[in-house]
Structure formats: structure tokens, C-alpha cells
Amino acid sequence: MDSIGSLGLQQREGAPSCPQEGLRCPSNSSELVPECLQQFRVTGAQLRQIQTSLLDSMEQALKGQASPAPAVRMLPTYVGSTPHGTEKGDFVVLELGATGASLRVLWVTLMGIEGHKMEPRSQEFMIPQEVMLGPGQQLFDFAARCLSEFLDALPVGNQGLQLGFSFSFPCHQTGLDKSTLISWTKGFRCSGVEGQDVVQLLRDAIQRQGTYSIDVVAVVNDTVGTMMGCEPGVGPCEVGLVVDTGTNACYMEEARHVAVLDEDRGRVCISVEWGSFSDDGALGPVLTIFDRTLDHESLNLGAQRFEKMIGGLYLGELVRLVLAHLARCGVLFGGYTSPALLRQGGILLEHVAEMEDPSAGAARVHAILQDLGLNPRASDAEFVQHVCAAVCTRAAQLCAAALAAVLSRLQHSREQQTLQIAVATGGRVFERHPRFLSILQETVMLLAPECDVSFIPSVDGGGQGVAMVTAVAARLAAHRCLLEETLAPFRLTREQLAAVQAQMREAMAKGLQGEASSLRMLPTYVRATPDGSERGDFLALDLGGTNFRVLLVRVATGGVQITSQIYSIPECVAQGSGQQLFDHIVDCIVDFQEKQGLSGQSLPLGFTFSFPCTQLGLDQGILLNWTKGFNASDCEGQDVVCLLREAIGRRQAVELNVVAIVNDTVGTMMSCGYEDPHCEVGLIVGTGTNACYMEELRNVASVAGDSGHMCINMEWGAFGDDGSLSMLSTRFDASVDQASINTGKQRFEKMISGMYLGEIVRHTLLHLTSLGVLFRGQQTQHLQTRDIFKTKFLSEIESDSLALRQVRAILEDLGLSLTSDDALMVLEVCQAVSQRAAQLCGAGVAAVVEKIRENRGLEELTVSVGVDGTLYKLHPHFSSLVAATVRELAPRCVVTFLQSEDGSGKGAALVTAVACRLAQMTCV
Ligand code: 0WK
Ligand code: BGC
Ligand code: BGC
């Protein structure tokens, strides 16, 4: 260990010399040596007290207890698993802080499972005192210079290098490569670093150095590097214990016990930071006057009290303070002192380790004391050895009590009575101090007898372990890049959305003029929204959404009453013959009438038929093509009202008066328009998607008349079927379209609606799995199953109230075994896919409301949009993303979105009511 000064045992400026008073010489000094030695004796009870109190503090901190602040910090380290040994590659490791006034740079080559172990190349650089106490930038520039100097000696050329940063100070980590320094310890006191992200500071310094392109991909505490460096054969080690200039331990805790993490599965490595343990109740009785003096003269008064009784930076100082006191009291060295004996840091750990080593012998002790400018008598050497032994024995015992607390925590955490565990040890106190480990082992056996502990010395101080973590971080960073690359096409810019809006406006104009356009802009013969005068009982059918419903709608002065029943449309019926489908519909109507006691009554019926139909009148709708998984034969090109009437005809004793056929967008607009006269747009985002709005009749080329309005069913699901959206289409959209029963059709719908989003996500997950980014590259049968990833999973996974653990639960129910990183990536894929859907939908609505505003030559338009559909209603963020996109793209329209409560069945009944009222007026 290098010269005293650099060990940061600097006398704290202006430190009032109070504890010293406690170091008065007794009148009878004959008992002074045994008295001093006695002070360093710690009883079993005291060690147990420390073990218990430290365990309490650890568990308080794990629970996230803020006040009183627990005595130890228990810092999560983002290392979630011990090494698999599969890690491969060349990594640079920079170690700062583990060994006091020196930093080390290593070149580590990981050979994976089958490869033989390569000895890392390393170089140590002494850190000048003024750098340890100067401005932070100076320290990081010094580190960057050492990196360059080390790499200059290696044939690295200008390849991109990946670096693992072992930073041995208490830090709040928020990622594998993001760590904020809480406070300096061990003689470091650089300004402008506490509270900063030390990875960024290192990156900036490497940037300033500008000699090598080094990517800092991970930062770890030295205890973690030590634990991860455990030879896979002997480990895995699940505890990392460092006793070097400072001391600390880390261990693998059950993630569910760490309050700050919303995880319930797996383990996470926790850096205990036990150096700051200072529970007076437990430590008070074992603190000696020498400990108080040392703390009083240290750079960080009152901090790291536990460390100051164990760490190699302090053991020499404690021995010096005792020897100086005994000398001053004339008990040692004939009462003679020397500058080295009186100078802070005058005695180093290796002095203590040598002097204490029984095999060193009195002669060696003599020599060391003479080197310190002392003239020891024969008896002095023996006393000095006792003092060294007392100080080091206590340090090892205290360290054992702390380790026993960690072992007890592991027993609690894993609900195990007995525990078999491997502890990786690192640090020069272990390497240099002959008896430290054996005392530690004995004391741990006393304090944690039910734990079978094996101590595995870390081979290279954790360099290998840091490289392991770096390899994992590099792999995760590479995966993140691949994820970003894969999701980038889903991230639409404002320009792209504005282009969609403009293209939709163009297609609307062409569609209205009857020119070729992917937007058919179908007149619906609904010329007005309800005016509240509608009255009567009506039957309504609602076909085309998730559920087929038959409704009885009573429109009265007091409002609208609805009784409805959901019936299923089996896939074989939806894709069977048209006759079968309509017979099934009539069966449901009859069943409903019987249940409602309406049998034999011929109520006016409104038919919400949510498919593209050319309407020739309110009760005439020619089906253009099926969508949304329907494909009943002999229907396309037919008037579906006729098909329904024929089915009614085939059923004896049933009489129904089909008055109107409406699209679900129109039904929704009418339904909401009944409450809000501003509602002039209908929007569906459910199984399918579509919109309608009140257009000026003069703009509808296919319908005579220049005044008044006509509700236009845009059938925007087909927008882009002319290829105008291909620039937005991703490979996953293409896969979904290829696999659909209407390939090349409904392209806009296939990017937005509930029937397809789950499939887009599934295809994206399959791709990411093939890249090895997800699920360890394991393609599972489940994930290859069509429609297994329901769109409702997106809504569940993206819900803010869902912790990551619940995301995992959903995915595990899908038969996927995954890590938390996998769950996080699946969440991001869902977010990207649903965000694009909502934004495209918003661009569509912006096009519609801007059209209405311009139709009316208004500076500003206030309009409401009636909305329905499971995706819009259930997805946690869809509606707000749509509204935000509309505000962005149609700033001169004040748009209110009204979620339809009663679905479009009510709307169909209202359209029927209007038709009946108009029919009566023409009869009168
Ligand atoms: C409920 C409406 C119905 C429409 C459906 C769309 O009453 O007309 O088709 O919403 O949403 P989905 O059920 O497809 O999610
Ligand atoms: C630091 C720890 C570190 C330990 C051993 C302590 O001073 O706070 O982060 O692990 O020293 O180097
Ligand atoms: C249909 C539309 C319907 C929409 C919402 C689309 O597939 O073509 O007519 O409005 O789905 O249900």
C-alpha cells in the first residue's frame, strides 16, 4: 500500500481536537496495555446485537422505509442474475475506488462456457492526492488518460471498445449504465461529483480525451464485480464481500422484497453499503476512544463508522493511535514517539498485517518499528503484535457479524431454515492479512451456525466479474438497439401524420366526386341528426362488432330505454352461406321477441350493419365487401335488407318491418347526437374502424340536391388500399395482411383496429425472438399461434396500474417463459403499435373535422365526435392519443369525443324513428 498521504487520511482542516482528551494517561499505567487491548474485545452478545441490528436496518431499507432513515442503504444494482458463463468478448474494465489511491485498467477476454479462461491484462495507476481531493473533472480526466495509456500498449487499433466501470462508492443506480454518486468514502472528496451520474462523467472525460471510441456500457460496485467474478465451476457465488481500503457486501435478494422495484419474480443484486452502519445501540458499546479519534480526524466525520473499524484504510491508523497513546503514556518505546508514529496514516495495513503475522517473528516487528523511526524494546514488539491482533481480530469479527446479518437475511428471503451459500471475497485485507479470513469464518459459524458458507477468493479482484456484467449489459444494449430499429417504423412523425391527413382529404374529395379513391364516401341517406322529437318502440339489430345484439329501444319524452341481448355469431356462420347467416339473425330476433314478450308484434326495425354498403335509400344497402373476418357467401353485391327480409319470410309467423339500415358509425353518431346536437361525426375503433360525418349535400356528387346535409359513411378502413399508405406499412403489417382473408384490403383498418393490433404485436415479437432479443431467442409454439396475442392484452399490458410483474403474468399465461427485460420489451412493442394506431386514427379525425370547418368557411369549428368500439373504450391511452393528434393536426377545431353509452343500436332506432316520422308526415 502506497504512502500515507495518498490514503486520504488527511487531518480534517480545523478539526477541534476533542476526543483526544479521552486519551489521557492513567496515574497507574501498568494496566494500560491490557486495558487498551480489552477495549478492542467484542463479546459474542455484542456481535449478535450488531448482527440483529444490521439485519433490522437491512429489512427496513428493503421495505423502502424513509424515516427514520435506515442505517444501511441497500442499493439495487440492476444485476438480476449470477453469470451464465455464456458471456463472450473482449472488454475493458476500469476500477476506481476499490483500492484507495490507485485505479486499475484491465483487458478481459471472456471465452464463454466452452472456452478456457484467459488471464486478464491489467495495469495499476497511482492517483495523486490532489486528484482524489480536487475537482471531479480532474479525477475523470485522469482516469481517461490512464485508459489511453493502457490501451496504447495494446493492439486495439480503432475498434469500438466496450467498458465496464467498477466504481466502489455508494450510488443510486437507475440502470446498468446509469449511476448517481451518493457520497464519497475512503479518502476521496472530489467536488462536483456527488449527485451526478458517474457514467456520464466518465463518458465526457473519454470524449475529451478523444483517443479511443470507448462505450461505457455498465457500472458496478466492486462487491458485485467480486461476486460475478466467481468461477462458474465453484459458484455461483450469491454474496460478494470486499474488505480492502473500505468494506461492503452485496447479495442476491428476492426481487419481490425490494420495495423500490415493481418486480415479483427473480432476484436482484443488492449492494448493502454496510460501511455506513452506525446504530449507536449496537455499535456504541464497541466503539473505542481510538475509533472516535480516528473518525474525528477523518475527511468524513460521523460517516462510514462501521467501515472505519474494518476497512484496510483505517486498521493501520487505529493501531497507530493506540501505539501513540501507549508511547505517550510511557508504556511503549520508553515513552519515546516518532514523527511517523504521530503522523496520521503513519502506519499502513501491510505494516499491521506483517507485524501481526505470528510467523513474522519479533525481529521483523522490530525492523518495521525502526522503519517508523522508533527504538522498540524487546517487550514492545510483543505488545505491538497484541495491539495489531486486537485491532484486526475485532475488524474480522465485526465483518463476520455483518456477513451473518446478510446470511440471516438470505434465510428470511428464501424462507430457508438452513442455507448453503458461496461467498466471493475480494480485497487486500483478505489477501494480505493472514488470519482475517479464518477469524471471519469462525465467527460466522458462531453467529450463523445453520449456514454452510464456502468462501471463494475472487481471482482478480473482480475484473472478470465486471467484464461479465459488462457483457450482459452489452448484450442488453445491443438488444435495445435492435428493439429501437424494429420499432422505429411504428414511430410516426408529425410530418408523416400531416401527410396522412392531407392524403385522406384528397381521397375524401375524390370519393365524394365519385372519382377513383380508396375512400368510398358512401351516402347514408341520413340527412339530419336527431332533434329529440322522435318517439316510439323500435327493434334494432347490431351486427359487425364484437357482439351481435338485438335491442328493443323505447324512445319516449323521458328519454330512451333500451333492452338488449347479445347473441354470438359463430365463425362458421360468419364465414358460411349468406342464407345461414341471415337465418341465424332471424333466429336471434325471434328468441329475443319471445323473451321480451314481443312475439307476433311487427315493430319498426333499424339494422346496424357494420360493413361497407352502397345505400340507395334508408332501407336499401348493397354490401360491397365483407370485412373483419366475415365472409358469408352470396351476400356481396346483394341488398342486405332484402336478404334479411327473405330470411324473415322463410320463418313462419314472424313479421318484421325493416325500416332502415345504418352503418355502426352512423348509429353511433345518431346515438350521441341525441344527447349533443354538436355531434356530427361518428367514429368506430373496435374490431374494425371507420368514420362518418355530416357532409354538405352539394359536395355529394352521387346524390341530387345542393342544400342540406348528408351523412357520409367514409369506410376509411379501406384507406390506402390503393397503395397510398405503403410508405407507412411495416413488414409486420404485410405479414398480418398476407395472413388475412382479405389480403390487400382494409389496409388502414389493419393498422388501427382491434382485430389486427394483437397480430401486429405477435409478428413483431416473433421477429425480435428470431433476432435473439426476446425470450433468449426461443421461438415457442404458442407465439407462432395465430391470434393468440389478443388486442385486449395490449390494453391490459399498457395499463399504468399494472406492474411489470403483471405483464409477465399475462405473457406467462400465453406459455411464454420470460425475464423482466423481456416483459419490458413486450410492453414497448405494445406501446409502439397502439400509439401508431391512435395517431393514424387521430390524423383521420383531423381530416374529417377540418373538412367540416372548411365546408362551412369557419375560422373555428366546435364539433363533437360520437365514438364506440372496444379498443377505443378499453385501451388505457388510445383515446387521449387520438385527441392529442387531432389537437395537433386540426388546431382550429374544438373537438369533443363522446363515448357512446348505448352503442349504435339506439342510433339505428333513432334513424328508424326519424324515417317513421318523415314517412307519417308524407302520408298526412
Ligand atoms: C358497439 C356498437 C356496434 C359497433 C361496435 C364496434 O354498438 O355497432 O360495431 O361497438 O366495436 P367492437 O365491438 O368491434 O369493439
Ligand atoms: C463503498 C462501497 C464499496 C466498499 C468497498 C465503501 O467505502 O461505499 O461502495 O463497495 O467501500 O470498496
Ligand atoms: C367496416 C365498417 C365499420 C367498421 C367498424 C369496418 O370493417 O367496413 O363498415 O363501420 O368496420 O365496425
mmCIF file of C-alpha atoms in Angstrom, residues 65-270:
data_model
loop_
_atom_site.group_PDB
_atom_site.id
_atom_site.type_symbol
_atom_site.label_atom_id
_atom_site.label_comp_id
_atom_site.label_asym_id
_atom_site.label_seq_id
_atom_site.Cartn_x
_atom_site.Cartn_y
_atom_site.Cartn_z
ATOM 1 C CA GLN A 65 -38.620 2.943 4.938
ATOM 2 C CA ALA A 66 -37.672 6.616 4.662
ATOM 3 C CA SER A 67 -37.758 7.881 8.200
ATOM 4 C CA PRO A 68 -36.012 7.199 10.406
ATOM 5 C CA ALA A 69 -33.529 6.566 7.581
ATOM 6 C CA PRO A 70 -32.206 3.023 7.921
ATOM 7 C CA ALA A 71 -28.528 2.754 8.881
ATOM 8 C CA VAL A 72 -27.681 0.964 5.650
ATOM 9 C CA ARG A 73 -28.779 1.868 2.129
ATOM 10 C CA MET A 74 -29.462 -1.496 0.404
ATOM 11 C CA LEU A 75 -28.940 -0.232 -3.166
ATOM 12 C CA PRO A 76 -30.375 -2.246 -6.106
ATOM 13 C CA THR A 77 -27.706 -2.824 -8.753
ATOM 14 C CA TYR A 78 -29.640 -3.899 -11.851
ATOM 15 C CA VAL A 79 -27.731 -7.166 -11.873
ATOM 16 C CA GLY A 80 -30.502 -9.715 -11.947
ATOM 17 C CA SER A 81 -28.707 -12.948 -12.336
ATOM 18 C CA THR A 82 -25.395 -14.532 -11.500
ATOM 19 C CA PRO A 83 -23.252 -15.261 -14.580
ATOM 20 C CA HIS A 84 -24.385 -17.995 -17.023
ATOM 21 C CA GLY A 85 -20.828 -18.303 -18.235
ATOM 22 C CA THR A 86 -22.097 -17.807 -21.788
ATOM 23 C CA GLU A 87 -20.732 -14.291 -21.913
ATOM 24 C CA LYS A 88 -18.103 -13.806 -24.605
ATOM 25 C CA GLY A 89 -15.956 -10.991 -25.953
ATOM 26 C CA ASP A 90 -13.207 -8.541 -25.129
ATOM 27 C CA PHE A 91 -13.964 -5.916 -22.551
ATOM 28 C CA VAL A 92 -12.071 -3.066 -20.937
ATOM 29 C CA VAL A 93 -12.591 -2.714 -17.197
ATOM 30 C CA LEU A 94 -11.806 0.440 -15.230
ATOM 31 C CA GLU A 95 -11.676 0.015 -11.465
ATOM 32 C CA LEU A 96 -11.852 3.152 -9.364
ATOM 33 C CA GLY A 97 -12.098 3.315 -5.621
ATOM 34 C CA ALA A 98 -11.682 -0.307 -4.595
ATOM 35 C CA THR A 99 -8.023 0.022 -3.745
ATOM 36 C CA GLY A 100 -7.860 3.564 -2.392
ATOM 37 C CA ALA A 101 -5.321 5.808 -4.102
ATOM 38 C CA SER A 102 -4.980 3.745 -7.245
ATOM 39 C CA LEU A 103 -7.075 2.824 -10.196
ATOM 40 C CA ARG A 104 -6.704 -0.217 -12.353
ATOM 41 C CA VAL A 105 -7.403 -0.821 -16.006
ATOM 42 C CA LEU A 106 -7.914 -4.355 -17.271
ATOM 43 C CA TRP A 107 -8.400 -6.012 -20.652
ATOM 44 C CA VAL A 108 -10.606 -9.052 -20.062
ATOM 45 C CA THR A 109 -11.420 -11.665 -22.691
ATOM 46 C CA LEU A 110 -14.449 -13.827 -21.868
ATOM 47 C CA MET A 111 -14.399 -17.136 -23.660
ATOM 48 C CA GLY A 112 -17.937 -18.357 -22.899
ATOM 49 C CA ILE A 113 -18.749 -21.793 -21.441
ATOM 50 C CA GLU A 114 -16.516 -23.984 -23.563
ATOM 51 C CA GLY A 115 -13.560 -21.542 -23.797
ATOM 52 C CA HIS A 116 -10.608 -21.756 -21.421
ATOM 53 C CA LYS A 117 -10.050 -18.836 -19.039
ATOM 54 C CA MET A 118 -7.829 -16.067 -20.366
ATOM 55 C CA GLU A 119 -5.724 -14.189 -17.813
ATOM 56 C CA PRO A 120 -6.746 -10.539 -17.971
ATOM 57 C CA ARG A 121 -4.057 -7.983 -18.743
ATOM 58 C CA SER A 122 -4.044 -5.124 -16.254
ATOM 59 C CA GLN A 123 -2.180 -2.020 -15.164
ATOM 60 C CA GLU A 124 -2.402 -0.037 -11.922
ATOM 61 C CA PHE A 125 -2.084 3.745 -11.802
ATOM 62 C CA MET A 126 -1.492 5.704 -8.577
ATOM 63 C CA ILE A 127 -3.949 8.576 -8.123
ATOM 64 C CA PRO A 128 -2.235 11.730 -6.858
ATOM 65 C CA GLN A 129 -3.657 13.106 -3.583
ATOM 66 C CA GLU A 130 -4.659 16.391 -5.169
ATOM 67 C CA VAL A 131 -6.654 14.433 -7.761
ATOM 68 C CA MET A 132 -8.515 12.494 -5.032
ATOM 69 C CA LEU A 133 -9.436 15.752 -3.297
ATOM 70 C CA GLY A 134 -9.710 18.053 -6.348
ATOM 71 C CA PRO A 135 -12.417 18.824 -8.868
ATOM 72 C CA GLY A 136 -14.314 15.795 -10.176
ATOM 73 C CA GLN A 137 -13.472 16.591 -13.801
ATOM 74 C CA GLN A 138 -9.796 16.272 -12.954
ATOM 75 C CA LEU A 139 -10.328 12.806 -11.499
ATOM 76 C CA PHE A 140 -12.267 11.566 -14.535
ATOM 77 C CA ASP A 141 -9.775 13.123 -16.936
ATOM 78 C CA PHE A 142 -7.041 11.324 -15.003
ATOM 79 C CA ALA A 143 -8.958 8.059 -15.408
ATOM 80 C CA ALA A 144 -9.438 8.679 -19.148
ATOM 81 C CA ARG A 145 -5.690 9.363 -19.552
ATOM 82 C CA CYS A 146 -4.850 6.102 -17.747
ATOM 83 C CA LEU A 147 -7.257 4.257 -20.045
ATOM 84 C CA SER A 148 -5.496 5.658 -23.086
ATOM 85 C CA GLU A 149 -2.068 4.921 -21.706
ATOM 86 C CA PHE A 150 -3.127 1.318 -21.039
ATOM 87 C CA LEU A 151 -4.705 0.878 -24.476
ATOM 88 C CA ASP A 152 -1.732 2.465 -26.220
ATOM 89 C CA ALA A 153 0.198 -0.634 -25.195
ATOM 90 C CA LEU A 154 -2.351 -2.972 -26.733
ATOM 91 C CA PRO A 155 -3.035 -3.754 -30.415
ATOM 92 C CA VAL A 156 -6.601 -2.447 -30.246
ATOM 93 C CA GLY A 157 -6.486 -0.278 -33.374
ATOM 94 C CA ASN A 158 -9.608 1.825 -33.628
ATOM 95 C CA GLN A 159 -12.192 -0.867 -32.925
ATOM 96 C CA GLY A 160 -15.122 0.254 -30.748
ATOM 97 C CA LEU A 161 -14.411 -0.871 -27.196
ATOM 98 C CA GLN A 162 -16.919 -1.769 -24.505
ATOM 99 C CA LEU A 163 -16.028 -0.744 -20.989
ATOM 100 C CA GLY A 164 -17.264 -1.868 -17.587
ATOM 101 C CA PHE A 165 -16.780 0.738 -14.867
ATOM 102 C CA SER A 166 -16.189 -0.655 -11.381
ATOM 103 C CA PHE A 167 -16.961 2.332 -9.154
ATOM 104 C CA SER A 168 -16.666 1.412 -5.499
ATOM 105 C CA PHE A 169 -18.713 4.075 -3.792
ATOM 106 C CA PRO A 170 -22.373 4.249 -2.705
ATOM 107 C CA CYS A 171 -24.501 5.045 -5.759
ATOM 108 C CA HIS A 172 -28.166 5.150 -6.712
ATOM 109 C CA GLN A 173 -28.323 3.069 -9.844
ATOM 110 C CA THR A 174 -31.171 3.651 -12.296
ATOM 111 C CA GLY A 175 -29.872 1.354 -14.984
ATOM 112 C CA LEU A 176 -26.915 -0.851 -15.789
ATOM 113 C CA ASP A 177 -25.205 2.238 -17.197
ATOM 114 C CA LYS A 178 -26.685 4.985 -15.071
ATOM 115 C CA SER A 179 -25.467 5.577 -11.511
ATOM 116 C CA THR A 180 -25.530 8.650 -9.299
ATOM 117 C CA LEU A 181 -22.895 9.047 -6.595
ATOM 118 C CA ILE A 182 -24.454 9.462 -3.147
ATOM 119 C CA SER A 183 -21.324 10.326 -1.187
ATOM 120 C CA TRP A 184 -17.590 9.782 -1.388
ATOM 121 C CA THR A 185 -15.868 7.426 1.043
ATOM 122 C CA LYS A 186 -12.337 6.148 1.629
ATOM 123 C CA GLY A 187 -10.384 9.353 1.327
ATOM 124 C CA PHE A 188 -11.960 10.530 -1.911
ATOM 125 C CA ARG A 189 -13.501 14.007 -1.804
ATOM 126 C CA CYS A 190 -13.701 15.308 -5.376
ATOM 127 C CA SER A 191 -16.006 18.241 -5.863
ATOM 128 C CA GLY A 192 -18.883 18.351 -8.304
ATOM 129 C CA VAL A 193 -19.461 14.601 -8.407
ATOM 130 C CA GLU A 194 -21.882 13.748 -5.570
ATOM 131 C CA GLY A 195 -25.413 13.695 -7.027
ATOM 132 C CA GLN A 196 -24.018 13.262 -10.556
ATOM 133 C CA ASP A 197 -24.213 10.311 -12.946
ATOM 134 C CA VAL A 198 -20.653 8.996 -12.786
ATOM 135 C CA VAL A 199 -21.048 7.089 -16.083
ATOM 136 C CA GLN A 200 -21.784 10.348 -17.874
ATOM 137 C CA LEU A 201 -18.792 11.995 -16.174
ATOM 138 C CA LEU A 202 -16.558 9.172 -17.405
ATOM 139 C CA ARG A 203 -18.063 9.285 -20.910
ATOM 140 C CA ASP A 204 -17.447 13.041 -21.032
ATOM 141 C CA ALA A 205 -13.833 12.563 -19.918
ATOM 142 C CA ILE A 206 -13.228 9.820 -22.503
ATOM 143 C CA GLN A 207 -14.799 12.139 -25.087
ATOM 144 C CA ARG A 208 -12.456 14.969 -24.024
ATOM 145 C CA GLN A 209 -9.509 12.556 -24.184
ATOM 146 C CA GLY A 210 -10.699 11.659 -27.706
ATOM 147 C CA THR A 211 -8.138 8.898 -28.348
ATOM 148 C CA TYR A 212 -10.313 5.778 -28.304
ATOM 149 C CA SER A 213 -14.006 5.129 -29.016
ATOM 150 C CA ILE A 214 -14.970 3.521 -25.785
ATOM 151 C CA ASP A 215 -18.606 2.839 -24.934
ATOM 152 C CA VAL A 216 -19.206 2.690 -21.177
ATOM 153 C CA VAL A 217 -21.963 0.052 -21.064
ATOM 154 C CA ALA A 218 -22.052 -0.853 -17.380
ATOM 155 C CA VAL A 219 -21.162 0.491 -13.939
ATOM 156 C CA VAL A 220 -20.913 -1.851 -10.995
ATOM 157 C CA ASN A 221 -19.905 -1.733 -7.376
ATOM 158 C CA ASP A 222 -16.730 -3.660 -6.593
ATOM 159 C CA THR A 223 -18.656 -6.120 -4.429
ATOM 160 C CA VAL A 224 -20.803 -7.007 -7.456
ATOM 161 C CA GLY A 225 -17.730 -7.484 -9.625
ATOM 162 C CA THR A 226 -16.267 -9.714 -6.937
ATOM 163 C CA MET A 227 -19.472 -11.809 -6.732
ATOM 164 C CA MET A 228 -19.843 -12.053 -10.503
ATOM 165 C CA GLY A 229 -16.159 -12.989 -10.868
ATOM 166 C CA CYS A 230 -16.754 -16.226 -9.027
ATOM 167 C CA GLU A 231 -15.578 -19.148 -11.142
ATOM 168 C CA PRO A 232 -18.775 -20.751 -12.503
ATOM 169 C CA GLY A 233 -17.386 -24.171 -11.506
ATOM 170 C CA VAL A 234 -17.137 -23.389 -7.802
ATOM 171 C CA GLY A 235 -20.062 -20.884 -7.610
ATOM 172 C CA PRO A 236 -22.327 -19.445 -8.323
ATOM 173 C CA CYS A 237 -21.465 -17.069 -5.532
ATOM 174 C CA GLU A 238 -24.507 -15.208 -4.326
ATOM 175 C CA VAL A 239 -22.685 -12.912 -1.921
ATOM 176 C CA GLY A 240 -19.796 -10.595 -2.772
ATOM 177 C CA LEU A 241 -17.670 -9.436 0.173
ATOM 178 C CA VAL A 242 -14.954 -6.829 -0.142
ATOM 179 C CA VAL A 243 -12.555 -5.746 2.583
ATOM 180 C CA ASP A 244 -9.933 -3.541 1.024
ATOM 181 C CA THR A 245 -9.469 0.128 1.873
ATOM 182 C CA GLY A 246 -13.190 0.108 2.551
ATOM 183 C CA THR A 247 -15.648 -2.696 3.147
ATOM 184 C CA ASN A 248 -19.040 -3.674 1.806
ATOM 185 C CA ALA A 249 -21.046 -6.655 0.636
ATOM 186 C CA CYS A 250 -23.693 -7.422 -1.934
ATOM 187 C CA TYR A 251 -26.012 -10.387 -2.242
ATOM 188 C CA MET A 252 -28.819 -11.768 -4.407
ATOM 189 C CA GLU A 253 -32.138 -10.693 -2.844
ATOM 190 C CA GLU A 254 -35.619 -11.867 -3.978
ATOM 191 C CA ALA A 255 -36.821 -9.003 -6.200
ATOM 192 C CA ARG A 256 -40.277 -9.054 -4.610
ATOM 193 C CA HIS A 257 -38.753 -7.973 -1.294
ATOM 194 C CA VAL A 258 -37.249 -4.797 -2.770
ATOM 195 C CA ALA A 259 -39.943 -2.160 -2.449
ATOM 196 C CA VAL A 260 -38.428 0.299 -4.950
ATOM 197 C CA LEU A 261 -38.567 -2.312 -7.706
ATOM 198 C CA ASP A 262 -42.013 -3.297 -9.042
ATOM 199 C CA GLU A 263 -40.881 -6.838 -9.560
ATOM 200 C CA ASP A 264 -42.218 -10.011 -8.021
ATOM 201 C CA ARG A 265 -40.106 -12.536 -9.670
ATOM 202 C CA GLY A 266 -36.447 -13.366 -9.898
ATOM 203 C CA ARG A 267 -33.600 -11.948 -7.876
ATOM 204 C CA VAL A 268 -31.680 -8.710 -7.875
ATOM 205 C CA CYS A 269 -28.242 -7.972 -6.525
ATOM 206 C CA ILE A 270 -28.298 -5.527 -3.622
#
